[in-house]
Amino acid sequence: MLYLIGLGLGDAKDITVKGLEVVKRCSRVYLEAYTSVLTVGKEALEEFYGRKLILADREEVEQKADNILKDADLSDVAFLVVGDPFGATTHSDLVLRAAKRGIPYRVIHNASIMNAVGCCGLQLYKFGETVSIVFWTDTWRPESFFDKVKKNRESGMHTLCLLDIKVKEQSLENLIKGRKIYEPPQYMSVNQAAQQLLEIVQNQRIRGEEPAITEETLCVGLARVGAEDQKIAAGTLQQMCTVDLGGPLHSLIITGGSMHPLEIEMLSLFPMPEDSSESQSIDGL
Amino acid sequence: MLYLIGLGLGDAKDITVKGLEVVKRCSRVYLEAYTSVLTVGKEALEEFYGRKLILADREEVEQKADNILKDADLSDVAFLVVGDPFGATTHSDLVLRAAKRGIPYRVIHNASIMNAVGCCGLQLYKFGETVSIVFWTDTWRPESFFDKVKKNRESGMHTLCLLDIKVKEQSLENLIKGRKIYEPPQYMSVNQAAQQLLEIVQNQRIRGEEPAITEETLCVGLARVGAEDQKIAAGTLQQMCTVDLGGPLHSLIITGGSMHPLEIEMLSLFPMPEDSSESQSIDGL
């Protein structure tokens, strides 16, 4: 049996009891290590599970999936995914390969950012299409995702923006020269995402288009959702450019404009950190 | 501290390790028992957790929230929710009441149907606004949610339909007479939801409108997602009227029309049960 097991969003203890039991008894346990990360690393998971984990990078999963599936019809193999196994489409591919080989599979679900964002108080059913914001380079600065934000806002829907992760990527030079030297991991911050969004807004203005959002659009920045040190801040897109939410992973929500009173009240629990420190210093006078 | 703890979607062992630790040490543990159910009841949870649970019905949570929050500033109180705590808006209200009273709270996330539907292979980011389908009565047959299905399909987005649950509801007669006698719980099946949808389609045709979906629209019926005996079947809306998916809870997806090849391939893993029994009997010839 192939088990696809979600690890949830925080640390080692966010695995389900059922998931942990399966991990402990599988013959091999893979850890998918390129679509998301927990607040703890592989070693902390190994210690908590009492099992050695095999890191599975993108190449392993997409091109060497047969290694993962080897003998999974005879013994149990676990494939661990941060969040829920079906957050990333790449894992459908693994399921399909298993099915083609007659290997049975089971999914042990867990929280993913797709549902855990509800913790900020915005209502889950009012989210439109989720978008991904990728790191811009000097030559590749895609803006097409912005159409989806526009469409969502026209329907009064919030947009969850998943922010880019670069893990085990090679520089262009190393790629060309075939050197297996990898760049340090990069995780897009809410600041970077907001700055890219504002640049798109500026570009649209230059082209005479009316942008779907402005500097003043209400957004929510989220960091390390589900972890003890989770941070959430509601504020304008402009404020998102500078808010300090700490380490990865970050996500950004662009609100849909019209809000339910309960949503507004919930967001008021998450003021910008600058505001709270100001009010603290006033309180302390 | 008030802990809002998601129980996930299957049985007692779908709680996270972190959630279980908190449940074991809290002074009082409430089980929210009206927005969703697991495949096991309160007793099975109590046995697995080693704790007595206090059932919290809608009245308790919405009108007597102070009971739940009592002394939560002095000791730890857990509030257990099937799925993830922020699937239902009613729990935002509990958080806001806690915040107003200066009671700190924490959320321990888990899978909800909102992300676990990804297991059928439809890509999560391609879901539009989620809708709820309620039980029709002789006099109350709301169709307004259908506009959202239409809007989603116009954008090529799938629609997750959450199906009605009636727990601890009084008949009109008992309500009027003030008798606290409750009807047996009712859970809408995929069959009932599909039949109501087809009636809306017929009504629209009678009114000369062009319905956003037809008898032939590709849908996915899901039952007991996350449980061992989970059932998923992809087929037409017409087929959804009769497919046998077994006990609750059920959910229905109306696909968005345009599909990614990987989505189509994944759905082919979930043929209609009739088809599979036919092909089995052919194989057995």
Coordinates of C-alpha atoms in Angstrom, one line a residue:
Chain A
M1 CA 0.0 0.0 0.0
L2 CA 1.2 3.5 -0.8
Y3 CA 0.2 5.9 1.9
L4 CA 0.1 9.7 1.2
I5 CA 0.2 11.3 4.6
G6 CA -0.4 15.0 5.3
L7 CA 1.8 16.5 8.0
G8 CA -0.3 19.6 8.6
L9 CA 1.3 23.0 8.9
G10 CA 3.2 23.5 12.2
D11 CA 5.8 21.1 13.6
A12 CA 6.3 17.3 14.1
K13 CA 3.2 17.0 16.4
D14 CA 0.8 18.2 13.7
I15 CA 0.7 14.7 12.1
T16 CA -2.5 12.8 12.9
V17 CA -2.5 9.9 15.3
K18 CA -3.5 7.7 12.3
G19 CA -0.7 9.1 10.2
L20 CA 1.9 8.5 12.9
E21 CA 0.9 4.9 13.3
V22 CA 1.3 4.3 9.6
V23 CA 4.7 6.1 9.5
K24 CA 5.9 3.9 12.3
R25 CA 5.1 0.7 10.5
C26 CA 5.9 1.4 6.9
S27 CA 9.0 -0.2 5.3
R28 CA 10.1 3.1 3.7
V29 CA 9.1 6.7 4.5
Y30 CA 9.7 9.5 2.0
L31 CA 9.5 13.2 2.9
E32 CA 8.4 15.5 0.0
A33 CA 10.7 18.5 0.4
Y34 CA 10.0 21.0 -2.3
T35 CA 6.4 22.3 -2.3
S36 CA 6.2 23.4 1.4
V37 CA 8.1 23.3 4.7
L38 CA 7.2 22.9 8.4
T39 CA 8.8 25.1 11.1
V40 CA 11.0 22.1 11.9
G41 CA 13.4 20.2 9.7
K42 CA 13.8 16.6 8.7
E43 CA 15.9 15.7 11.8
A44 CA 13.2 16.9 14.2
L45 CA 10.6 14.8 12.3
E46 CA 12.9 11.7 12.4
E47 CA 13.4 12.1 16.1
F48 CA 9.7 12.4 16.8
Y49 CA 8.6 9.6 14.4
G50 CA 11.5 7.3 15.5
R51 CA 12.1 6.7 11.8
K52 CA 14.7 7.6 9.2
L53 CA 13.1 9.7 6.4
I54 CA 14.2 9.6 2.7
L55 CA 14.2 13.2 1.3
A56 CA 12.3 13.3 -2.0
D57 CA 13.0 16.3 -4.1
R58 CA 11.2 17.4 -7.2
E59 CA 13.4 15.3 -9.5
E60 CA 12.9 12.2 -7.3
V61 CA 9.1 12.5 -7.3
E62 CA 8.6 13.6 -10.9
Q63 CA 11.2 11.6 -12.7
K64 CA 12.1 8.7 -10.4
A65 CA 8.7 8.0 -9.0
D66 CA 9.4 4.3 -9.7
N67 CA 11.9 4.3 -6.8
I68 CA 9.2 5.5 -4.5
L69 CA 6.7 2.9 -5.7
K70 CA 9.1 0.0 -5.7
D71 CA 7.6 -3.0 -3.9
A72 CA 4.7 -0.9 -2.6
D73 CA 2.4 -3.7 -3.7
L74 CA 4.3 -6.0 -1.3
S75 CA 5.0 -3.7 1.7
D76 CA 3.8 -0.4 3.0
V77 CA 5.4 2.8 1.8
A78 CA 4.7 6.2 3.2
F79 CA 5.0 9.5 1.3
L80 CA 4.8 12.5 3.6
V81 CA 3.6 15.9 2.4
V82 CA 3.6 19.1 4.4
G83 CA -0.1 20.3 4.6
D84 CA -2.5 17.9 2.8
P85 CA -1.3 15.5 0.1
F86 CA -3.5 17.0 -2.6
G87 CA -2.5 20.6 -2.1
A88 CA 0.0 20.2 -4.9
T89 CA -0.9 18.7 -8.3
T90 CA 2.3 16.8 -8.5
H91 CA 1.0 14.2 -6.1
S92 CA -1.9 13.3 -8.3
D93 CA 0.8 12.0 -10.7
L94 CA 2.2 9.7 -8.0
V95 CA -1.3 8.3 -7.3
L96 CA -1.9 7.7 -11.0
R97 CA 1.4 5.9 -11.4
A98 CA 0.5 3.7 -8.4
A99 CA -2.9 3.0 -9.9
K100 CA -1.4 2.0 -13.2
R101 CA 0.8 -0.5 -11.5
G102 CA -2.1 -1.9 -9.5
I103 CA -0.7 -0.6 -6.2
P104 CA -3.4 0.3 -3.8
Y105 CA -3.1 3.7 -2.1
R106 CA -4.7 5.6 0.8
V107 CA -4.7 9.2 1.8
I108 CA -4.4 10.4 5.4
H109 CA -5.5 14.0 5.2
N110 CA -4.4 17.0 7.3
A111 CA -4.8 20.7 7.4
S112 CA -3.4 22.7 4.4
I113 CA -3.0 26.4 3.9
M114 CA -6.1 26.2 1.7
N115 CA -8.4 25.6 4.7
A116 CA -6.2 26.9 7.6
V117 CA -6.3 30.5 6.3
G118 CA -9.8 30.5 7.8
C119 CA -8.1 31.3 11.1
C120 CA -7.8 35.0 10.1
G121 CA -11.6 35.2 10.1
L122 CA -12.3 35.5 6.4
Q123 CA -14.9 33.0 5.5
L124 CA -13.6 30.0 3.5
Y125 CA -16.5 29.8 1.1
K126 CA -15.9 33.4 0.0
F127 CA -12.5 32.6 -1.5
G128 CA -12.3 32.6 -5.2
E129 CA -9.5 31.0 -7.3
T130 CA -6.2 30.6 -5.5
V131 CA -3.2 32.2 -7.2
S132 CA 0.5 31.6 -7.0
I133 CA 3.0 34.5 -7.0
V134 CA 6.4 33.6 -8.3
F135 CA 9.7 35.3 -7.7
W136 CA 10.3 37.7 -10.6
T137 CA 13.7 37.8 -12.3
D138 CA 15.2 40.5 -14.4
T139 CA 13.7 38.9 -17.5
W140 CA 10.6 37.0 -16.3
R141 CA 8.0 39.1 -14.6
P142 CA 4.7 37.4 -15.1
E143 CA 1.5 39.4 -14.4
S144 CA -1.1 37.1 -15.8
F145 CA -2.2 35.8 -12.4
F146 CA -3.5 39.3 -11.7
D147 CA -6.5 38.7 -14.0
K148 CA -7.6 36.1 -11.5
V149 CA -7.4 38.5 -8.6
K150 CA -9.4 40.9 -10.7
K151 CA -12.1 38.3 -11.4
N152 CA -12.3 37.3 -7.8
R153 CA -12.7 40.9 -6.6
E154 CA -15.4 41.5 -9.2
S155 CA -17.3 38.7 -7.6
G156 CA -16.5 40.0 -4.1
M157 CA -14.3 37.0 -3.5
H158 CA -11.1 36.9 -1.5
T159 CA -7.9 35.7 -3.2
L160 CA -5.4 33.5 -1.4
C161 CA -1.9 34.1 -2.8
L162 CA 0.5 31.2 -2.3
L163 CA 4.0 32.6 -2.3
D164 CA 6.9 31.1 -4.2
I165 CA 9.4 28.6 -2.7
K166 CA 12.7 27.8 -4.3
V167 CA 14.3 24.7 -2.9
K168 CA 17.3 22.9 -4.4
E169 CA 17.4 25.1 -7.5
Q170 CA 20.5 25.5 -9.6
S171 CA 21.7 28.9 -10.9
L172 CA 21.5 29.2 -14.7
E173 CA 25.3 29.0 -14.8
N174 CA 25.4 25.8 -12.8
L175 CA 22.6 24.3 -14.8
I176 CA 24.3 25.0 -18.1
K177 CA 27.6 23.6 -16.8
G178 CA 25.8 20.6 -15.4
R179 CA 27.2 21.3 -11.9
K180 CA 24.9 19.9 -9.2
I181 CA 25.5 22.9 -7.0
Y182 CA 22.3 24.2 -5.5
E183 CA 21.3 27.7 -4.4
P184 CA 20.2 28.3 -0.8
P185 CA 16.4 27.9 -0.3
Q186 CA 14.3 31.0 -0.9
Y187 CA 10.9 31.7 0.5
M188 CA 8.9 34.7 -0.8
S189 CA 7.9 37.0 2.0
V190 CA 4.6 39.0 2.2
N191 CA 6.7 42.1 1.7
Q192 CA 8.1 40.8 -1.6
A193 CA 4.7 39.7 -2.8
A194 CA 3.2 43.0 -2.0
Q195 CA 6.0 44.9 -3.7
Q196 CA 5.5 42.8 -6.9
L197 CA 1.7 43.4 -6.7
L198 CA 2.2 47.2 -6.4
E199 CA 4.6 47.1 -9.4
I200 CA 1.8 45.4 -11.4
V201 CA -0.6 48.1 -10.3
Q202 CA 1.8 50.8 -11.4
N203 CA 2.3 49.1 -14.8
Q204 CA -1.4 49.0 -15.3
R205 CA -1.8 52.6 -14.5
I206 CA 1.0 53.4 -17.0
R207 CA -0.9 51.5 -19.6
G208 CA -4.0 53.4 -18.8
E209 CA -5.8 50.4 -17.3
E210 CA -7.8 50.6 -14.1
P211 CA -6.1 48.2 -11.7
A212 CA -8.4 45.9 -9.7
I213 CA -6.6 46.8 -6.5
T214 CA -4.7 49.8 -5.2
E215 CA -2.2 50.7 -2.4
E216 CA -5.2 51.0 -0.1
T217 CA -6.8 47.5 -0.7
L218 CA -7.3 45.6 2.5
C219 CA -5.0 42.6 2.6
V220 CA -4.0 40.0 5.2
G221 CA -0.5 38.8 5.7
L222 CA 0.0 35.4 7.3
A223 CA 3.1 33.7 8.5
R224 CA 3.7 30.2 9.9
V225 CA 0.0 29.4 10.1
G226 CA -0.7 26.7 12.6
A227 CA 2.7 27.1 14.4
E228 CA 3.0 28.4 17.9
D229 CA 4.6 31.7 16.6
Q230 CA 2.0 32.2 13.9
K231 CA 1.6 35.9 12.9
I232 CA -1.3 37.5 11.1
A233 CA -1.6 41.1 10.2
A234 CA -4.5 42.9 8.4
G235 CA -3.7 46.1 6.6
T236 CA -3.4 47.9 3.3
L237 CA -1.4 46.5 0.4
Q238 CA 1.0 49.3 1.0
Q239 CA 1.5 48.3 4.6
M240 CA 2.1 44.7 3.5
C241 CA 5.3 46.0 1.8
T242 CA 7.0 46.6 5.1
V243 CA 5.2 44.6 7.8
D244 CA 7.6 42.3 9.7
L245 CA 6.0 38.8 9.9
G246 CA 9.2 36.9 10.7
G247 CA 10.4 33.7 9.0
P248 CA 8.7 31.5 6.4
L249 CA 6.2 30.3 5.2
H250 CA 4.2 33.4 4.3
S251 CA 0.9 33.7 2.5
L252 CA -1.1 36.8 1.4
I253 CA -4.8 37.3 1.1
I254 CA -6.2 40.1 -1.0
T255 CA -9.7 40.7 0.3
G256 CA -12.7 40.7 -2.0
G257 CA -13.9 44.2 -1.1
S258 CA -17.3 43.5 0.4
M259 CA -17.0 41.9 3.8
H260 CA -19.3 40.3 6.3
P261 CA -19.5 42.2 9.7
L262 CA -18.1 39.1 11.4
E263 CA -15.2 39.1 9.0
I264 CA -14.4 42.7 9.8
E265 CA -14.6 42.0 13.5
M266 CA -12.3 39.0 13.2
L267 CA -9.7 40.9 11.2
S268 CA -9.7 43.6 14.0
L269 CA -8.0 40.9 16.2
F270 CA -5.0 41.1 13.9
P271 CA -3.9 44.7 13.8
M272 CA -0.6 45.7 12.1
P273 CA 2.3 45.1 14.4
E274 CA 3.3 48.8 14.2
D275 CA -0.2 49.8 15.4
S276 CA 0.0 47.4 18.3
S277 CA 3.5 48.6 19.4
E278 CA 2.3 52.2 19.1
S279 CA -0.8 51.5 21.3
Q280 CA 1.4 49.7 23.7
S281 CA 3.7 52.6 24.1
I282 CA 0.7 54.9 24.6
D283 CA -0.7 52.5 27.2
G284 CA 2.7 52.5 28.9
L285 CA 2.8 56.3 29.3
Chain B
M1 CA -6.6 29.2 27.2
L2 CA -9.4 28.3 24.8
Y3 CA -8.3 25.6 22.3
L4 CA -10.3 25.2 19.1
I5 CA -9.2 21.7 17.9
G6 CA -10.0 20.2 14.5
L7 CA -10.8 16.5 14.6
G8 CA -10.4 15.9 10.8
L9 CA -12.8 13.9 8.8
G10 CA -12.6 10.1 9.6
D11 CA -12.6 8.6 13.0
A12 CA -11.1 9.2 16.5
K13 CA -7.5 8.7 15.2
D14 CA -7.7 11.6 12.8
I15 CA -7.0 14.1 15.6
T16 CA -3.4 15.4 15.5
V17 CA -0.9 14.3 18.1
K18 CA -0.8 17.9 19.3
G19 CA -4.6 18.1 19.5
L20 CA -4.7 14.8 21.5
E21 CA -2.2 16.1 24.0
V22 CA -4.2 19.2 24.6
V23 CA -7.5 17.2 24.9
K24 CA -5.9 15.0 27.6
R25 CA -4.9 18.0 29.7
C26 CA -7.8 20.4 29.4
S27 CA -10.1 20.9 32.4
R28 CA -13.3 20.7 30.2
V29 CA -13.6 19.3 26.6
Y30 CA -16.6 20.3 24.5
L31 CA -17.6 18.4 21.3
E32 CA -19.4 20.6 18.7
A33 CA -22.1 18.4 17.4
Y34 CA -24.2 20.2 14.8
T35 CA -22.2 21.3 11.8
S36 CA -20.6 17.9 10.9
V37 CA -20.1 14.4 12.2
L38 CA -17.3 11.8 12.1
T39 CA -17.9 8.1 11.2
V40 CA -17.8 7.4 14.9
G41 CA -19.9 8.8 17.8
K42 CA -19.1 10.6 21.0
E43 CA -18.5 7.4 23.0
A44 CA -15.8 6.2 20.6
L45 CA -14.0 9.5 20.9
E46 CA -14.3 9.5 24.7
E47 CA -12.8 6.0 24.8
F48 CA -9.9 7.0 22.6
Y49 CA -9.2 10.3 24.3
G50 CA -9.7 8.9 27.8
R51 CA -11.8 11.9 28.5
K52 CA -15.5 12.7 29.1
L53 CA -16.8 15.0 26.4
I54 CA -19.6 17.6 26.8
L55 CA -21.9 17.8 23.8
A56 CA -22.3 21.3 22.6
D57 CA -25.3 21.8 20.3
R58 CA -26.2 24.9 18.4
E59 CA -28.1 26.4 21.2
E60 CA -25.2 25.9 23.6
V61 CA -22.6 27.4 21.3
E62 CA -24.6 30.3 20.0
Q63 CA -26.6 31.3 23.0
K64 CA -24.8 29.9 26.0
A65 CA -21.2 30.5 24.9
D66 CA -20.4 31.9 28.3
N67 CA -20.7 28.4 29.8
I68 CA -18.0 27.2 27.4
L69 CA -15.8 30.2 28.1
K70 CA -16.2 30.0 31.9
D71 CA -12.8 30.1 33.7
A72 CA -11.0 29.6 30.4
D73 CA -8.7 32.5 31.5
L74 CA -7.7 30.4 34.5
S75 CA -7.6 26.8 33.1
D76 CA -7.5 25.2 29.6
V77 CA -10.8 24.5 27.8
A78 CA -11.0 22.5 24.6
F79 CA -13.7 22.9 21.9
L80 CA -13.6 20.1 19.4
V81 CA -14.9 20.6 15.9
V82 CA -15.2 17.9 13.2
G83 CA -13.0 19.0 10.2
D84 CA -11.2 22.3 10.9
P85 CA -12.4 24.8 13.4
F86 CA -12.9 27.6 10.9
G87 CA -15.0 25.6 8.4
A88 CA -18.2 27.0 10.0
T89 CA -18.6 30.7 10.7
T90 CA -20.2 30.1 14.0
H91 CA -16.8 29.4 15.5
S92 CA -15.5 32.9 14.7
D93 CA -18.2 34.1 17.1
L94 CA -16.8 32.0 19.9
V95 CA -13.3 33.3 19.2
L96 CA -14.6 36.9 19.3
R97 CA -16.4 36.3 22.6
A98 CA -13.1 34.9 24.0
A99 CA -11.1 37.9 22.7
K100 CA -13.6 40.4 24.3
R101 CA -13.2 38.7 27.6
G102 CA -9.4 38.7 27.4
I103 CA -9.2 34.9 27.1
P104 CA -6.3 33.8 24.9
Y105 CA -7.1 31.2 22.3
R106 CA -5.3 28.8 20.0
V107 CA -6.3 26.9 17.0
I108 CA -5.1 23.3 16.2
H109 CA -5.9 22.8 12.6
N110 CA -6.9 19.7 10.8
A111 CA -8.3 18.6 7.4
S112 CA -11.7 19.8 6.4
I113 CA -13.9 18.9 3.5
M114 CA -12.8 22.2 2.0
N115 CA -9.3 20.9 1.3
A116 CA -9.8 17.1 1.5
V117 CA -12.0 17.1 -1.6
G118 CA -8.7 17.4 -3.5
C119 CA -8.5 13.6 -3.1
C120 CA -10.9 13.1 -6.1
G121 CA -8.2 14.7 -8.3
L122 CA -9.9 18.0 -9.1
Q123 CA -7.4 20.7 -8.4
L124 CA -8.1 22.7 -5.3
Y125 CA -7.2 26.1 -6.7
K126 CA -9.8 25.6 -9.4
F127 CA -12.7 25.6 -7.0
G128 CA -14.9 28.7 -7.0
E129 CA -17.3 29.8 -4.3
T130 CA -18.5 26.9 -2.1
V131 CA -22.3 26.6 -1.8
S132 CA -24.6 24.9 0.7
I133 CA -27.6 22.9 -0.5
V134 CA -30.4 22.8 2.1
F135 CA -33.3 20.3 2.5
W136 CA -36.3 21.6 0.7
T137 CA -39.6 21.6 2.4
D138 CA -43.1 22.0 0.8
T139 CA -43.0 25.7 1.3
W140 CA -39.3 26.6 1.2
R141 CA -37.4 25.6 -1.9
P142 CA -34.5 28.1 -2.3
E143 CA -32.8 28.2 -5.6
S144 CA -30.6 31.3 -5.1
F145 CA -27.4 29.3 -4.5
F146 CA -27.7 28.2 -8.1
D147 CA -26.4 31.6 -9.3
K148 CA -23.1 30.8 -7.6
V149 CA -22.8 27.5 -9.5
K150 CA -23.5 29.4 -12.7
K151 CA -20.9 32.0 -11.9
N152 CA -18.3 29.4 -11.1
R153 CA -19.0 27.4 -14.3
E154 CA -18.8 30.6 -16.4
S155 CA -15.2 31.0 -15.0
G156 CA -14.4 27.3 -15.5
M157 CA -14.4 26.7 -11.7
H158 CA -15.6 23.6 -9.9
T159 CA -18.3 24.1 -7.2
L160 CA -18.2 22.2 -3.9
C161 CA -21.7 21.7 -2.6
L162 CA -21.9 21.1 1.1
L163 CA -25.0 19.1 1.9
D164 CA -27.5 19.9 4.7
I165 CA -27.3 18.4 8.1
K166 CA -30.2 18.5 10.5
V167 CA -29.3 17.6 14.0
K168 CA -31.4 18.1 17.1
E169 CA -34.1 20.0 15.2
Q170 CA -37.7 20.3 16.4
S171 CA -40.7 19.8 14.2
L172 CA -42.7 23.0 13.7
E173 CA -45.4 21.5 15.9
N174 CA -43.1 20.8 18.8
L175 CA -41.4 24.1 18.3
I176 CA -44.7 26.0 18.6
K177 CA -45.8 24.0 21.6
G178 CA -42.4 24.5 23.2
R179 CA -41.8 20.7 23.5
K180 CA -38.1 19.9 23.6
I181 CA -38.6 16.8 21.4
Y182 CA -36.1 16.5 18.6
E183 CA -36.4 14.9 15.2
P184 CA -34.0 12.1 14.3
P185 CA -30.8 13.5 12.6
Q186 CA -31.0 13.9 8.8
Y187 CA -28.1 14.0 6.4
M188 CA -28.6 15.0 2.8
S189 CA -27.4 12.4 0.4
V190 CA -25.8 13.0 -3.0
N191 CA -29.0 11.6 -4.5
Q192 CA -31.2 14.1 -2.8
A193 CA -28.9 17.0 -3.7
A194 CA -28.8 15.9 -7.4
Q195 CA -32.6 15.6 -7.5
Q196 CA -33.1 19.1 -6.1
L197 CA -30.5 20.4 -8.6
L198 CA -32.4 18.7 -11.5
E199 CA -35.6 20.3 -10.3
I200 CA -34.0 23.7 -10.4
V201 CA -32.8 22.9 -14.0
Q202 CA -36.3 22.0 -15.0
N203 CA -37.8 25.1 -13.4
Q204 CA -35.3 27.3 -15.3
R205 CA -36.3 25.6 -18.6
I206 CA -39.9 26.2 -17.8
R207 CA -39.1 29.8 -17.3
G208 CA -37.3 29.9 -20.6
E209 CA -33.9 30.4 -19.0
E210 CA -30.8 28.5 -20.1
P211 CA -29.6 26.5 -17.1
A212 CA -25.9 26.6 -16.2
I213 CA -25.9 22.8 -15.9
T214 CA -27.8 19.9 -17.4
E215 CA -28.5 16.2 -16.7
E216 CA -25.2 15.5 -18.5
T217 CA -23.0 17.8 -16.5
L218 CA -20.0 15.9 -15.0
C219 CA -20.3 15.7 -11.2
V220 CA -18.4 13.9 -8.4
G221 CA -20.2 12.4 -5.5
L222 CA -18.1 11.9 -2.3
A223 CA -19.0 10.1 0.9
R224 CA -17.2 9.8 4.1
V225 CA -14.1 11.5 2.8
G226 CA -11.0 10.5 4.8
A227 CA -12.6 7.4 6.3
E228 CA -11.6 3.8 5.5
D229 CA -14.8 3.2 3.6
Q230 CA -14.7 6.5 1.7
K231 CA -16.6 6.3 -1.6
I232 CA -16.1 8.6 -4.6
A233 CA -17.9 8.3 -7.9
A234 CA -17.6 10.5 -11.0
G235 CA -20.6 10.7 -13.4
T236 CA -23.4 12.8 -14.8
L237 CA -25.7 14.8 -12.6
Q238 CA -28.4 12.3 -13.7
Q239 CA -26.3 9.4 -12.4
M240 CA -25.8 11.2 -9.1
C241 CA -29.6 10.9 -8.5
T242 CA -29.3 7.1 -8.1
V243 CA -25.7 6.3 -7.2
D244 CA -25.4 4.4 -3.9
L245 CA -22.6 5.9 -1.8
G246 CA -23.7 4.6 1.6
G247 CA -24.0 6.4 4.8
P248 CA -23.2 10.1 5.6
L249 CA -21.6 12.5 5.2
H250 CA -21.9 13.2 1.5
S251 CA -20.6 16.1 -0.6
L252 CA -21.2 16.8 -4.3
I253 CA -18.9 18.6 -6.7
I254 CA -20.3 20.2 -9.9
T255 CA -17.3 20.3 -12.2
G256 CA -16.4 23.6 -13.9
G257 CA -16.6 22.3 -17.5
S258 CA -13.0 22.7 -18.7
M259 CA -10.7 20.2 -17.1
H260 CA -7.0 19.6 -16.9
P261 CA -5.9 16.3 -18.4
L262 CA -4.6 15.2 -15.0
E263 CA -8.0 15.9 -13.5
I264 CA -9.7 13.8 -16.1
E265 CA -7.2 11.0 -15.6
M266 CA -7.7 11.1 -11.8
L267 CA -11.5 11.1 -12.1
S268 CA -11.2 7.9 -14.2
L269 CA -10.0 6.2 -11.0
F270 CA -13.6 6.8 -9.6
P271 CA -16.0 5.2 -12.0
M272 CA -19.7 4.9 -11.2
P273 CA -20.3 1.8 -9.0
E274 CA -22.7 0.4 -11.6
D275 CA -20.0 0.6 -14.3
S276 CA -17.5 -1.2 -12.2
S277 CA -19.9 -4.0 -11.3
E278 CA -20.7 -4.3 -15.0
S279 CA -17.1 -4.5 -16.1
Q280 CA -16.4 -7.0 -13.3
S281 CA -19.2 -9.2 -14.5
I282 CA -17.8 -9.0 -18.0
D283 CA -14.4 -9.8 -16.7
G284 CA -15.9 -12.8 -14.9
L285 CA -17.4 -14.3 -18.0

